[in-house]
PDB file of C-alpha atoms in Angstrom:
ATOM      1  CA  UNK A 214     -15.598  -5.822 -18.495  1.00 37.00           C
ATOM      2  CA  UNK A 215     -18.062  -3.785 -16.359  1.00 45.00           C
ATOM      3  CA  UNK A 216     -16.943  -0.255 -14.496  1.00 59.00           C
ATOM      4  CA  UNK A 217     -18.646   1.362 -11.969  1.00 63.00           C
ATOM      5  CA  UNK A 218     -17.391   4.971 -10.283  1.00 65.00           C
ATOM      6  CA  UNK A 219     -18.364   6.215  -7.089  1.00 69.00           C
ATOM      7  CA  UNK A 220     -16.811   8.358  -4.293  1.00 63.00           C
ATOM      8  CA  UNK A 221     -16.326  12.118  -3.104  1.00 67.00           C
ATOM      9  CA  UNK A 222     -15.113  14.437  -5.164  1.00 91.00           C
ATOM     10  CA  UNK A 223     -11.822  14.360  -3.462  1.00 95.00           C
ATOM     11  CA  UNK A 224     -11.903  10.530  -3.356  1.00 97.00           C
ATOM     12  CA  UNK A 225     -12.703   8.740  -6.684  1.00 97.00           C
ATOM     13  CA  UNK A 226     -13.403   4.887  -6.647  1.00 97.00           C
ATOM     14  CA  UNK A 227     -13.831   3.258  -9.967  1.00 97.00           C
ATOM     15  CA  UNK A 228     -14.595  -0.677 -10.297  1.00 97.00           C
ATOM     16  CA  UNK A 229     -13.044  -2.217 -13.570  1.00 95.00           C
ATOM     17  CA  UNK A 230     -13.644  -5.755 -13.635  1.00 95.00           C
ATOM     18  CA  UNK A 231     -11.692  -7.742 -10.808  1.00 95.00           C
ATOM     19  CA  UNK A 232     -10.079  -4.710  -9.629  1.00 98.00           C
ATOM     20  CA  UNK A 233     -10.916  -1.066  -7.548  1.00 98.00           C
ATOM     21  CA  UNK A 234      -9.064   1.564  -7.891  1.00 98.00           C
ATOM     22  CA  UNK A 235      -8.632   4.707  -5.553  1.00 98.00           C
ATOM     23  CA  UNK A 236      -7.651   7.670  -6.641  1.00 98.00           C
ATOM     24  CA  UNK A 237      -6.644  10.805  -4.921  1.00 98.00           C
ATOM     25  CA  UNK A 238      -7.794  14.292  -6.400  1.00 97.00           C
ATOM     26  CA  UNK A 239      -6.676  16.919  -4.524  1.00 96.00           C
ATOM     27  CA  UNK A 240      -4.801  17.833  -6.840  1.00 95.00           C
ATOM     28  CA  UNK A 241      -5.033  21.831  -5.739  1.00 94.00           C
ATOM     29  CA  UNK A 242      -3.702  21.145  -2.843  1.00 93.00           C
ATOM     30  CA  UNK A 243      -1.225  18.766  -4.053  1.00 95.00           C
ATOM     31  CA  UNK A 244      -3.312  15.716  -2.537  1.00 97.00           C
ATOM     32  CA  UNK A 245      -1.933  17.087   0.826  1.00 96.00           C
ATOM     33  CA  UNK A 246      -3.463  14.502   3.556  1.00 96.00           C
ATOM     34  CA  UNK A 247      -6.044  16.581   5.394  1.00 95.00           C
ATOM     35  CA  UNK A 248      -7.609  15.028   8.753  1.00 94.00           C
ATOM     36  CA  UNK A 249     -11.052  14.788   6.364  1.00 95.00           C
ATOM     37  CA  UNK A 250      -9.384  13.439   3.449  1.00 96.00           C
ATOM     38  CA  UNK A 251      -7.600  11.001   5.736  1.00 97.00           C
ATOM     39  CA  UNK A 252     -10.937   9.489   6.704  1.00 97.00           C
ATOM     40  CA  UNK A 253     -12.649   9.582   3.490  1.00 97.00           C
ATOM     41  CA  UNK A 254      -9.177   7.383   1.685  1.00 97.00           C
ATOM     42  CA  UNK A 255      -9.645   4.992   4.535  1.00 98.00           C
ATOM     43  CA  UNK A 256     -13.509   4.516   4.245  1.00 97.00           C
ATOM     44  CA  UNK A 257     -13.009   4.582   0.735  1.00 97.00           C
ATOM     45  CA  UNK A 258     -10.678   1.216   1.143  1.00 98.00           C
ATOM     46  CA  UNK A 259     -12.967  -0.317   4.105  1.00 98.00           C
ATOM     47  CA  UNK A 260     -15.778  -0.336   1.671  1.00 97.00           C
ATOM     48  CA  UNK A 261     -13.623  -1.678  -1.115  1.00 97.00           C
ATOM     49  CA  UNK A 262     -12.249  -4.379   1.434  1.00 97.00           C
ATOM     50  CA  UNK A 263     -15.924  -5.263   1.804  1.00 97.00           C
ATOM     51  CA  UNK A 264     -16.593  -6.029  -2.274  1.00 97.00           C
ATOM     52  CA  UNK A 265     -15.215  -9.023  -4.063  1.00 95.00           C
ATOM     53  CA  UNK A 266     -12.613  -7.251  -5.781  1.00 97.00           C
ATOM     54  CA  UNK A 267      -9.677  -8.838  -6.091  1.00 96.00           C
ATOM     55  CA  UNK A 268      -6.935  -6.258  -5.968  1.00 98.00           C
ATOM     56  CA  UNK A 269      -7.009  -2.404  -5.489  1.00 98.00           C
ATOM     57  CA  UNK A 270      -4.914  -0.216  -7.009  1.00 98.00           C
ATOM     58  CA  UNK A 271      -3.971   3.633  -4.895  1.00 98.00           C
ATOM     59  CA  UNK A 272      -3.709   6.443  -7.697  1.00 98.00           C
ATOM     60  CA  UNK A 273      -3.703  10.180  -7.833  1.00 98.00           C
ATOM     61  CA  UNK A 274      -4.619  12.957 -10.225  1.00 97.00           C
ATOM     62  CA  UNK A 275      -2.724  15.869 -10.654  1.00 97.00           C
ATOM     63  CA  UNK A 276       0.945  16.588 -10.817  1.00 96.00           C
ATOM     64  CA  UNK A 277       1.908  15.477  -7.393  1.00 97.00           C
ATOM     65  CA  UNK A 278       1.220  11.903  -5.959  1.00 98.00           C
ATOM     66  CA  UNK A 279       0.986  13.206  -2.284  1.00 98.00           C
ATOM     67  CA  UNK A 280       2.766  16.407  -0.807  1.00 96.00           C
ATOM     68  CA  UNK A 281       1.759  14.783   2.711  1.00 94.00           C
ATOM     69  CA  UNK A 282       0.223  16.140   5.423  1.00 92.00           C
ATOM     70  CA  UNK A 283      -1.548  19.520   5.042  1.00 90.00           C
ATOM     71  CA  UNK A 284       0.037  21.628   6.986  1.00 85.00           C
ATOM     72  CA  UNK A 285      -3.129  23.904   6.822  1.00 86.00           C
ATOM     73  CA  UNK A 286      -4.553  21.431  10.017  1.00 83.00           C
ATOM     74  CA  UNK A 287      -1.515  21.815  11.725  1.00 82.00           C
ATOM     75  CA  UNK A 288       0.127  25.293  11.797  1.00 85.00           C
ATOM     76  CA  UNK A 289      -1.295  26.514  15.505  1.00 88.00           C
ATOM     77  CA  UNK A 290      -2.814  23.402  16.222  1.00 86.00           C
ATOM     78  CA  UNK A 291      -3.179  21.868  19.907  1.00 91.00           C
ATOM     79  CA  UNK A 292      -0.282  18.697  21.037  1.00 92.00           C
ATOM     80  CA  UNK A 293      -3.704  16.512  21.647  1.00 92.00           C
ATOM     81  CA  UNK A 294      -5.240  17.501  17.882  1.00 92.00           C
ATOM     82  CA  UNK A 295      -1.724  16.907  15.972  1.00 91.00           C
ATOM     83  CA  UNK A 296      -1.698  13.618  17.848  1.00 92.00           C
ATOM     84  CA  UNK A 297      -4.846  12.838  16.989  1.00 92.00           C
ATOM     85  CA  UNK A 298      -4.195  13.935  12.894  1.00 91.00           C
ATOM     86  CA  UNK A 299      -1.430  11.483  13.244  1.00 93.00           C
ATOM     87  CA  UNK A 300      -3.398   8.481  14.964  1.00 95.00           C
ATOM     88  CA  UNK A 301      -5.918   8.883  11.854  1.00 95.00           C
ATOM     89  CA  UNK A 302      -3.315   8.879   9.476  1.00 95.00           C
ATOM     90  CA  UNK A 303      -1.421   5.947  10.997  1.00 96.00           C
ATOM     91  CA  UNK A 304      -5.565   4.481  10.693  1.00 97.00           C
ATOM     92  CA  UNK A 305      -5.220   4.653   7.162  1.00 98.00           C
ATOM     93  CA  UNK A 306      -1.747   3.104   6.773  1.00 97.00           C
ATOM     94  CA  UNK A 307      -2.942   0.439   9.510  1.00 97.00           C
ATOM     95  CA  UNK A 308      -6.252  -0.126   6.906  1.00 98.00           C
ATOM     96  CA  UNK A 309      -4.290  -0.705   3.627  1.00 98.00           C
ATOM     97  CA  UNK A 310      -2.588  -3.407   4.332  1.00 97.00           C
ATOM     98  CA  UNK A 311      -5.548  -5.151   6.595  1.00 97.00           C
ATOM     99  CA  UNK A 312      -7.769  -4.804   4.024  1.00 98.00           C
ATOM    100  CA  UNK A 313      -7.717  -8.624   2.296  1.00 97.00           C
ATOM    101  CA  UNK A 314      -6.515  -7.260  -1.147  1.00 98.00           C
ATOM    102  CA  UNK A 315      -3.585  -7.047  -2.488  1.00 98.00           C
ATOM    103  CA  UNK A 316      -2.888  -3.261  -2.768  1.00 98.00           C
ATOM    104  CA  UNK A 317      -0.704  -1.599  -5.314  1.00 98.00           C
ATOM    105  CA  UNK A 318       0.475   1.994  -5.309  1.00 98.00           C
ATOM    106  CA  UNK A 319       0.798   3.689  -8.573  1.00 98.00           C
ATOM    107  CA  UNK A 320       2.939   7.033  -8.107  1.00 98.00           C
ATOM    108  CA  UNK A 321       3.891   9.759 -10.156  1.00 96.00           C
ATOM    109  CA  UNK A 322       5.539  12.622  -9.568  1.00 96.00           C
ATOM    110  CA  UNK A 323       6.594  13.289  -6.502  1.00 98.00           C
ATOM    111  CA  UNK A 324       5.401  11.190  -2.653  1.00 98.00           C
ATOM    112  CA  UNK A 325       6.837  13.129   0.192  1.00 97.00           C
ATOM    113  CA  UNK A 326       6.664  13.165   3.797  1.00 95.00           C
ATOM    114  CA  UNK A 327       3.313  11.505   4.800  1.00 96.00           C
ATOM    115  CA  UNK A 328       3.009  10.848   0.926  1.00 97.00           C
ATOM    116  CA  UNK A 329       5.935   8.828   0.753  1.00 98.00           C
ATOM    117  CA  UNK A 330       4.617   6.922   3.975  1.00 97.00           C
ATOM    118  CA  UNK A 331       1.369   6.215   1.809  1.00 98.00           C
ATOM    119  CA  UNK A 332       3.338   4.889  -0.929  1.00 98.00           C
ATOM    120  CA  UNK A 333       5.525   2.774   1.399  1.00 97.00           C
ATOM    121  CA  UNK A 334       2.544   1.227   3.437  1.00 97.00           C
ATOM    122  CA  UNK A 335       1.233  -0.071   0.259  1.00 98.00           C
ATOM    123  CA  UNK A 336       1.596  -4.030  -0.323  1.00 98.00           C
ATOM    124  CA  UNK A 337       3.268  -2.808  -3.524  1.00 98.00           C
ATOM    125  CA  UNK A 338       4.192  -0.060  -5.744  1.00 98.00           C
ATOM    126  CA  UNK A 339       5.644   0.867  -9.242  1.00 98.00           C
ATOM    127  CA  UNK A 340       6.805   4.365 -10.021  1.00 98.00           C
ATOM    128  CA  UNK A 341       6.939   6.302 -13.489  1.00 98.00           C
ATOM    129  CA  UNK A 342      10.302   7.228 -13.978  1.00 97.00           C
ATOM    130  CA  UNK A 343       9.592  11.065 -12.956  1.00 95.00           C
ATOM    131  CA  UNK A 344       8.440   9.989  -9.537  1.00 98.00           C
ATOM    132  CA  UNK A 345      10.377  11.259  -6.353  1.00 98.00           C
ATOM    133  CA  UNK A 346      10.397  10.136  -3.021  1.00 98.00           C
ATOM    134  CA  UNK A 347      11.331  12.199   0.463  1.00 97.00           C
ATOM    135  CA  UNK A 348      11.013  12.463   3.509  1.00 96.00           C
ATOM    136  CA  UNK A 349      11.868  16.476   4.008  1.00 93.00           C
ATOM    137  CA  UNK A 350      11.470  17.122   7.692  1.00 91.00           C
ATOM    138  CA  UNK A 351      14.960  16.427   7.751  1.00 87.00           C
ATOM    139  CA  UNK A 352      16.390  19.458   6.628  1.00 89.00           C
ATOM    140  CA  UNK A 353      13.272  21.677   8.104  1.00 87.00           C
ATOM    141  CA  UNK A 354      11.860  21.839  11.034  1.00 87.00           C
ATOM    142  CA  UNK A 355       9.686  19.432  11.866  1.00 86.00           C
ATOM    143  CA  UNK A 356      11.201  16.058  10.974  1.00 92.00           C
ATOM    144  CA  UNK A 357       9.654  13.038   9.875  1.00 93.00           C
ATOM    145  CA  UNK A 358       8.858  10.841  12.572  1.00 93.00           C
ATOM    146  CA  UNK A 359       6.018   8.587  11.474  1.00 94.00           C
ATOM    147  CA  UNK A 360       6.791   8.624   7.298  1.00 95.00           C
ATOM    148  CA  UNK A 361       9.931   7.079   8.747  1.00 94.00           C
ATOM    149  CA  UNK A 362       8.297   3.839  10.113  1.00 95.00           C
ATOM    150  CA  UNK A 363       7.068   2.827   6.635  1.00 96.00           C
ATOM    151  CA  UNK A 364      10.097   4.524   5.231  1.00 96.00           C
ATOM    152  CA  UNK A 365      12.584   2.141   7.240  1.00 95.00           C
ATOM    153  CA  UNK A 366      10.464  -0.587   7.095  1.00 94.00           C
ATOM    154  CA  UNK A 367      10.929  -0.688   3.222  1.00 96.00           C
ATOM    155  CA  UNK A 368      14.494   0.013   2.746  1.00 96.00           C
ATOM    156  CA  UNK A 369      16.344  -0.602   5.793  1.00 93.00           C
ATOM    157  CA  UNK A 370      18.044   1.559   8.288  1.00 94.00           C
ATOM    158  CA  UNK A 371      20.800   3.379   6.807  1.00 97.00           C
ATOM    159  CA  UNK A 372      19.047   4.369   3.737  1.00 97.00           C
ATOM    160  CA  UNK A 373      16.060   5.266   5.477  1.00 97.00           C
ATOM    161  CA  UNK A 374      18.710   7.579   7.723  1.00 97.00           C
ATOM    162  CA  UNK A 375      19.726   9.039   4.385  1.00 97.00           C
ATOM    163  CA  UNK A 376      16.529   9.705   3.484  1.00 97.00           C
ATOM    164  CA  UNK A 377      15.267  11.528   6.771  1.00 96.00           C
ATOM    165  CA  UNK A 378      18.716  12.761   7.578  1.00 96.00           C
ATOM    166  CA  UNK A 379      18.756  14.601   4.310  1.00 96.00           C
ATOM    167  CA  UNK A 380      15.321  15.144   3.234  1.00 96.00           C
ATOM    168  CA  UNK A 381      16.601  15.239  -0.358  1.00 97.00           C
ATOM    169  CA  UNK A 382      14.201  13.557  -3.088  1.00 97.00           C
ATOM    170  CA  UNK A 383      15.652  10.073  -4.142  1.00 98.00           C
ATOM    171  CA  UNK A 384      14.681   9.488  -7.804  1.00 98.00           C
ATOM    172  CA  UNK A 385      12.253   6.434  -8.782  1.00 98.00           C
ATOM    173  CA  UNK A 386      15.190   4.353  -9.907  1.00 98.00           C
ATOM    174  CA  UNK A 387      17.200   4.362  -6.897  1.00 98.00           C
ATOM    175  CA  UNK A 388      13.734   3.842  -4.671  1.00 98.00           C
ATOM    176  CA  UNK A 389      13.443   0.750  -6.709  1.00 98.00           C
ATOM    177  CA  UNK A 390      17.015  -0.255  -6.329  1.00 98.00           C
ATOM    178  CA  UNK A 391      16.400   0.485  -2.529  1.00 98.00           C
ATOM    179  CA  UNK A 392      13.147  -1.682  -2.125  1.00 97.00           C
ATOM    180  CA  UNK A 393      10.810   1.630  -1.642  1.00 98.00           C
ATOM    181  CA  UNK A 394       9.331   0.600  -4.734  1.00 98.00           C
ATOM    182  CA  UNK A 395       8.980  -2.764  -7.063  1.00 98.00           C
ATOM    183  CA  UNK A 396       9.677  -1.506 -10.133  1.00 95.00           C
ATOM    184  CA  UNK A 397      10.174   1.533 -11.995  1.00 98.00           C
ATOM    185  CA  UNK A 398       8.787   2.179 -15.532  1.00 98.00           C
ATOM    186  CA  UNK A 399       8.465   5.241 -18.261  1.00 98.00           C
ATOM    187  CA  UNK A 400       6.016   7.592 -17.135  1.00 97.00           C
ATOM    188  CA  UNK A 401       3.517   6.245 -20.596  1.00 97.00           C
ATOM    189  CA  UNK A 402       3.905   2.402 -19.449  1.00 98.00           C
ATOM    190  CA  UNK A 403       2.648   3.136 -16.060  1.00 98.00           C
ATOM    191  CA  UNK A 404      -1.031   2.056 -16.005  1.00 98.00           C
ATOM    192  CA  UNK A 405       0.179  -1.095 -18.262  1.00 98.00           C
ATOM    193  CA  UNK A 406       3.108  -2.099 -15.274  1.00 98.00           C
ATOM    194  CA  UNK A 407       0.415  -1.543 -12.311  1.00 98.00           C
ATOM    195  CA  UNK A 408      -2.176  -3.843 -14.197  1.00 98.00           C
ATOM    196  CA  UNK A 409       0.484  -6.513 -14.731  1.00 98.00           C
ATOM    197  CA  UNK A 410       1.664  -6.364 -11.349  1.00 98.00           C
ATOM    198  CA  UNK A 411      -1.608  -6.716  -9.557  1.00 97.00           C
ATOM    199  CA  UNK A 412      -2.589  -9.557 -12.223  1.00 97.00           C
ATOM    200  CA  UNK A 413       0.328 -11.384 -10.904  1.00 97.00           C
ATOM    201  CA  UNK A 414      -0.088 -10.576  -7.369  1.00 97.00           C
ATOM    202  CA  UNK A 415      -3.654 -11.895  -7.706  1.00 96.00           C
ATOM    203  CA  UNK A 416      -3.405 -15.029  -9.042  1.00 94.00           C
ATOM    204  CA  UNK A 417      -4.909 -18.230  -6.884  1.00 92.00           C
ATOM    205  CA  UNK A 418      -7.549 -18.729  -3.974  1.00 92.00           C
ATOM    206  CA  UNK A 419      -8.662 -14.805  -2.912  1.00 91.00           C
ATOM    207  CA  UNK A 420      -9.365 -16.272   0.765  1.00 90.00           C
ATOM    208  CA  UNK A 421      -5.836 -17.475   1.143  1.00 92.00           C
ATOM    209  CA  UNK A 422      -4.066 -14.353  -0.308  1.00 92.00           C
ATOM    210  CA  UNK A 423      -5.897 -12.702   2.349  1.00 93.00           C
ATOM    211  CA  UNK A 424      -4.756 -15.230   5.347  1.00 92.00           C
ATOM    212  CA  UNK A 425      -1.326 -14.820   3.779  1.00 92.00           C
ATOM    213  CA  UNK A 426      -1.570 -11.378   3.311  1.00 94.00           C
ATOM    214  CA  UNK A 427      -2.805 -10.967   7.197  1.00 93.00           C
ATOM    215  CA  UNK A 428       0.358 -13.367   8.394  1.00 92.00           C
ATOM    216  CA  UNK A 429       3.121 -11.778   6.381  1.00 93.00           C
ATOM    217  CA  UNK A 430       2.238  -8.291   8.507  1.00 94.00           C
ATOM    218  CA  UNK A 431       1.767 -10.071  11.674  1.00 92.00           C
ATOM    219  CA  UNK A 432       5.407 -11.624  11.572  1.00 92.00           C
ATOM    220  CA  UNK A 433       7.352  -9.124   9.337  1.00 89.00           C
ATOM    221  CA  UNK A 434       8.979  -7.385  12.418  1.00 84.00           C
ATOM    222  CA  UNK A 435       8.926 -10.735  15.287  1.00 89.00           C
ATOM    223  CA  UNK A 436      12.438 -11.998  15.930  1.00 88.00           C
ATOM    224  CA  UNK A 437      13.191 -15.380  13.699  1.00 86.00           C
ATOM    225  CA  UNK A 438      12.431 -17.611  16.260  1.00 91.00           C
ATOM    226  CA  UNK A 439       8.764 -16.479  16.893  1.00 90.00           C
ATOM    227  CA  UNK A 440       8.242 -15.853  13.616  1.00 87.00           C
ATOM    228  CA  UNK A 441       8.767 -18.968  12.821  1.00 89.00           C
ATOM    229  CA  UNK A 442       6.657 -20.029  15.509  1.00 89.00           C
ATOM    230  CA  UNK A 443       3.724 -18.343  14.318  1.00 85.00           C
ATOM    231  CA  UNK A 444       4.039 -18.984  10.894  1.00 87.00           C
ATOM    232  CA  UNK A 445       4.321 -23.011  11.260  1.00 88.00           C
ATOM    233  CA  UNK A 446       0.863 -22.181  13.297  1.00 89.00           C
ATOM    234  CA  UNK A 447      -0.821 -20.046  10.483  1.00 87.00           C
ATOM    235  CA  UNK A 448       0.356 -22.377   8.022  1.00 85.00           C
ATOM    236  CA  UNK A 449      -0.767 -26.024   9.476  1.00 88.00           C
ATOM    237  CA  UNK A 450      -4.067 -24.464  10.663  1.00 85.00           C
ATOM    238  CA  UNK A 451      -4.506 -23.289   6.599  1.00 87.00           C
ATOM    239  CA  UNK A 452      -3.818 -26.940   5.378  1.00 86.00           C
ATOM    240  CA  UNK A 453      -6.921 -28.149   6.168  1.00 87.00           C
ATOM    241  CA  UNK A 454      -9.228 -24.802   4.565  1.00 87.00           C
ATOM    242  CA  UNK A 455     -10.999 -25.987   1.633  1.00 89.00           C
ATOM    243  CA  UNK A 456      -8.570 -23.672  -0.828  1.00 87.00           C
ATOM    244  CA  UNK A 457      -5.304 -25.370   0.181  1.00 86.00           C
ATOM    245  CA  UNK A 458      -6.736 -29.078  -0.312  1.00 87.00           C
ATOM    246  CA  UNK A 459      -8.076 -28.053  -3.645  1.00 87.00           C
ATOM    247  CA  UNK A 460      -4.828 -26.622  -4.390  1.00 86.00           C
ATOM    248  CA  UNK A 461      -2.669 -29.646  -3.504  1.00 85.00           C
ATOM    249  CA  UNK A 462      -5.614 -32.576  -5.155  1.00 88.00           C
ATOM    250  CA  UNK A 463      -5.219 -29.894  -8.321  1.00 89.00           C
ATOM    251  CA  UNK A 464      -1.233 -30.083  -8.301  1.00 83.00           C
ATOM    252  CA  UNK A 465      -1.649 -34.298  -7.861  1.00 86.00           C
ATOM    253  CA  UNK A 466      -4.303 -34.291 -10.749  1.00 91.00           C
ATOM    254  CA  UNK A 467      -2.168 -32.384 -12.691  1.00 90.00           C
ATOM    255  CA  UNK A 468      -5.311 -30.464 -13.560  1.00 92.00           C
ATOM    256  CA  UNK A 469      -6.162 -26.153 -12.870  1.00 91.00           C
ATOM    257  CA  UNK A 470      -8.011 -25.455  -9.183  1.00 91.00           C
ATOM    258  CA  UNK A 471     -11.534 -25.353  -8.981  1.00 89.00           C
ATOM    259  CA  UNK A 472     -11.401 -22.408  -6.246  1.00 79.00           C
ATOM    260  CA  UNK A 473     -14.451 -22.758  -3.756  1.00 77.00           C
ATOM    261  CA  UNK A 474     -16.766 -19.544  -3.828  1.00 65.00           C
TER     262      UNK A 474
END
C-alpha cells in the first residue's frame, strides 16, 4: 500500500492507499480555527477532492480535536472582518461535504464551538470514548450561532437547544445516542473503527457515491414533497450513467461489477 505526506505544517495530508487523510496540528493552540488555518483545511480538501481517493478521513493531533474559533482573530475585531471569519469558515463546512468523497471525522478529546460544527459537517464521524462535544457560547457571552446549524442539523431541535442553551460538554456516548456522531469506540480502537467505517461507506461505483453524495445535501432540508420531486429527477437521470447499468446487468448476472474507470 503506497503513502505519500504533504501539507503545511499546520495542515498534514497523508495518502494511504485508497484513502487521504487530514489532519489538524495546531495542537498549541488547541487546533483553534484561525481565518489562515481555515483556508489552508479547505484547500487542503479541494486538492484532495481533485485526486482519486476514495474516502478522506478529518483527524487532529494533540489533546484537543478543535477548541473552535481562535478567538485571537476576533477579540477587537471589525462587524465586516468577524463576518467575513465566519463566511470562510462556513466555506470550509460548505467544502466538506461537496467534495465527492465520503468524509469521516475522527475526534478525540474534546470538539467545541466551531470544533463541534467541524465534526458535525462531516458526512460521518466516530468518537473515542473520551471525546466531548459543546457548543459553550451558551453560558458565555457570545453564543453559538453558526456551530448550531450543523449542531441542529445532526441531532434535532431540542437537543441541539440543550446543547447551546447549556453549553455543557455532552460525552461521546450520548452524541452517538443523539446522532452527533455514528459510533463511539475506546479511545485504542479508534483508527481501527474510522478505517472500517470509511471501507464500508466506500464500497461501489466512486462516480455515483459522489452524485448521491451531492443529492442527499441538496434535499436533506426541502419539504417531503419537493424532495421527493427532486430525488425521482436525480435518480431516473442516474439510471442511464454507465455505473448504474453495470450495476443492475451485474445483479441479473449474478456476477461482481466491472466499475467503468
Amino acid at each position: 500500500m503506497s503513502e505519500a505526506s504533504s501539507g503545511t505544517s499546520e495542515v498534514l495530508v497523508r495518502r494511504d492507499g485508497a484513502f487521504t487523510t487530514i489532519t489538524m496540528n495546531r495542537p498549541r493552540r488547541r487546533n483553534a480555527l484561525s481565518r489562515a488555518f481555515l483556508l489552508q483545511l479547505t484547500a487542503a480538501f479541494e486538492e484532495a477532492a481533485a485526486t482519486d481517493a476514495r474516502g478522506i478521513v478529518l483527524a487532529a493531533n494533540g489533546p484537543v480535536f478543535s477548541a473552535g474559533h481562535d478567538f485571537a482573530d476576533m477579540a477587537g475585531a471589525s462587524h465586516a472582518d468577524v463576518r467575513a471569519l465566519l463566511r470562510t469558515c462556513t466555506e470550509l463546512m460548505r467544502t466538506i461535504q461537496s467534495v465527492p468523497q465520503v468524509v469521516v471525522a475522527r475526534v478525540h478529546g474534546l470538539a467545541t464551538a466551531a470544533g463541534c460544527q467541524l465534526a458535525a459537517s462531516c458526512d460521518l464521524a466516530v468518537a473515542a470514548r473520551s471525546a466531548g462535544f459543546a457548543a459553550p457560547g451558551g453560558k458565555g457571552g457570545w453564543f453559538c450561532h453558526t456551530p448550531l446549524v450543523a449542531i441542529s442539523h445532526n441531532v434535532g431541535r431540542k437537543r441541539a437547544a440543550e446543547m447551546a442553551l447549556t453549553g455543557e460538554v455532552v460525552d461521546a456516548a450520548t452524541a452517538a445516542e443523539w446522532g452527533l456522531v455514528n459510533y463511539t469506540v475506546p479511545d485504542d480502537e479508534l483508527d481501527k473503527a474510522v478505517l472500517d467505517l470509511l471501507q464500508r461507506a466506500t464500497q461501489g461505483s466512486p462516480r455515483s457515491k459522489a452524485l448521491g453524495k451531492q443529492a442527499m445535501y441538496a434535499q436533506f432540508d426541502r419539504p417531503e414533497d419537493d424532495a421527493y420531486a427532486y430525488a425521482i429527477e436525480v435518480m431516473a437521470a442516474s439510471s442511464q450513467t454507465p455505473e448504474a447499468q453495470e450495476g443492475m446487468r451485474a445483479f441479473l448476472d449474478k456476477r461482481h461489477p466491472d466499475w467503468p474507470a
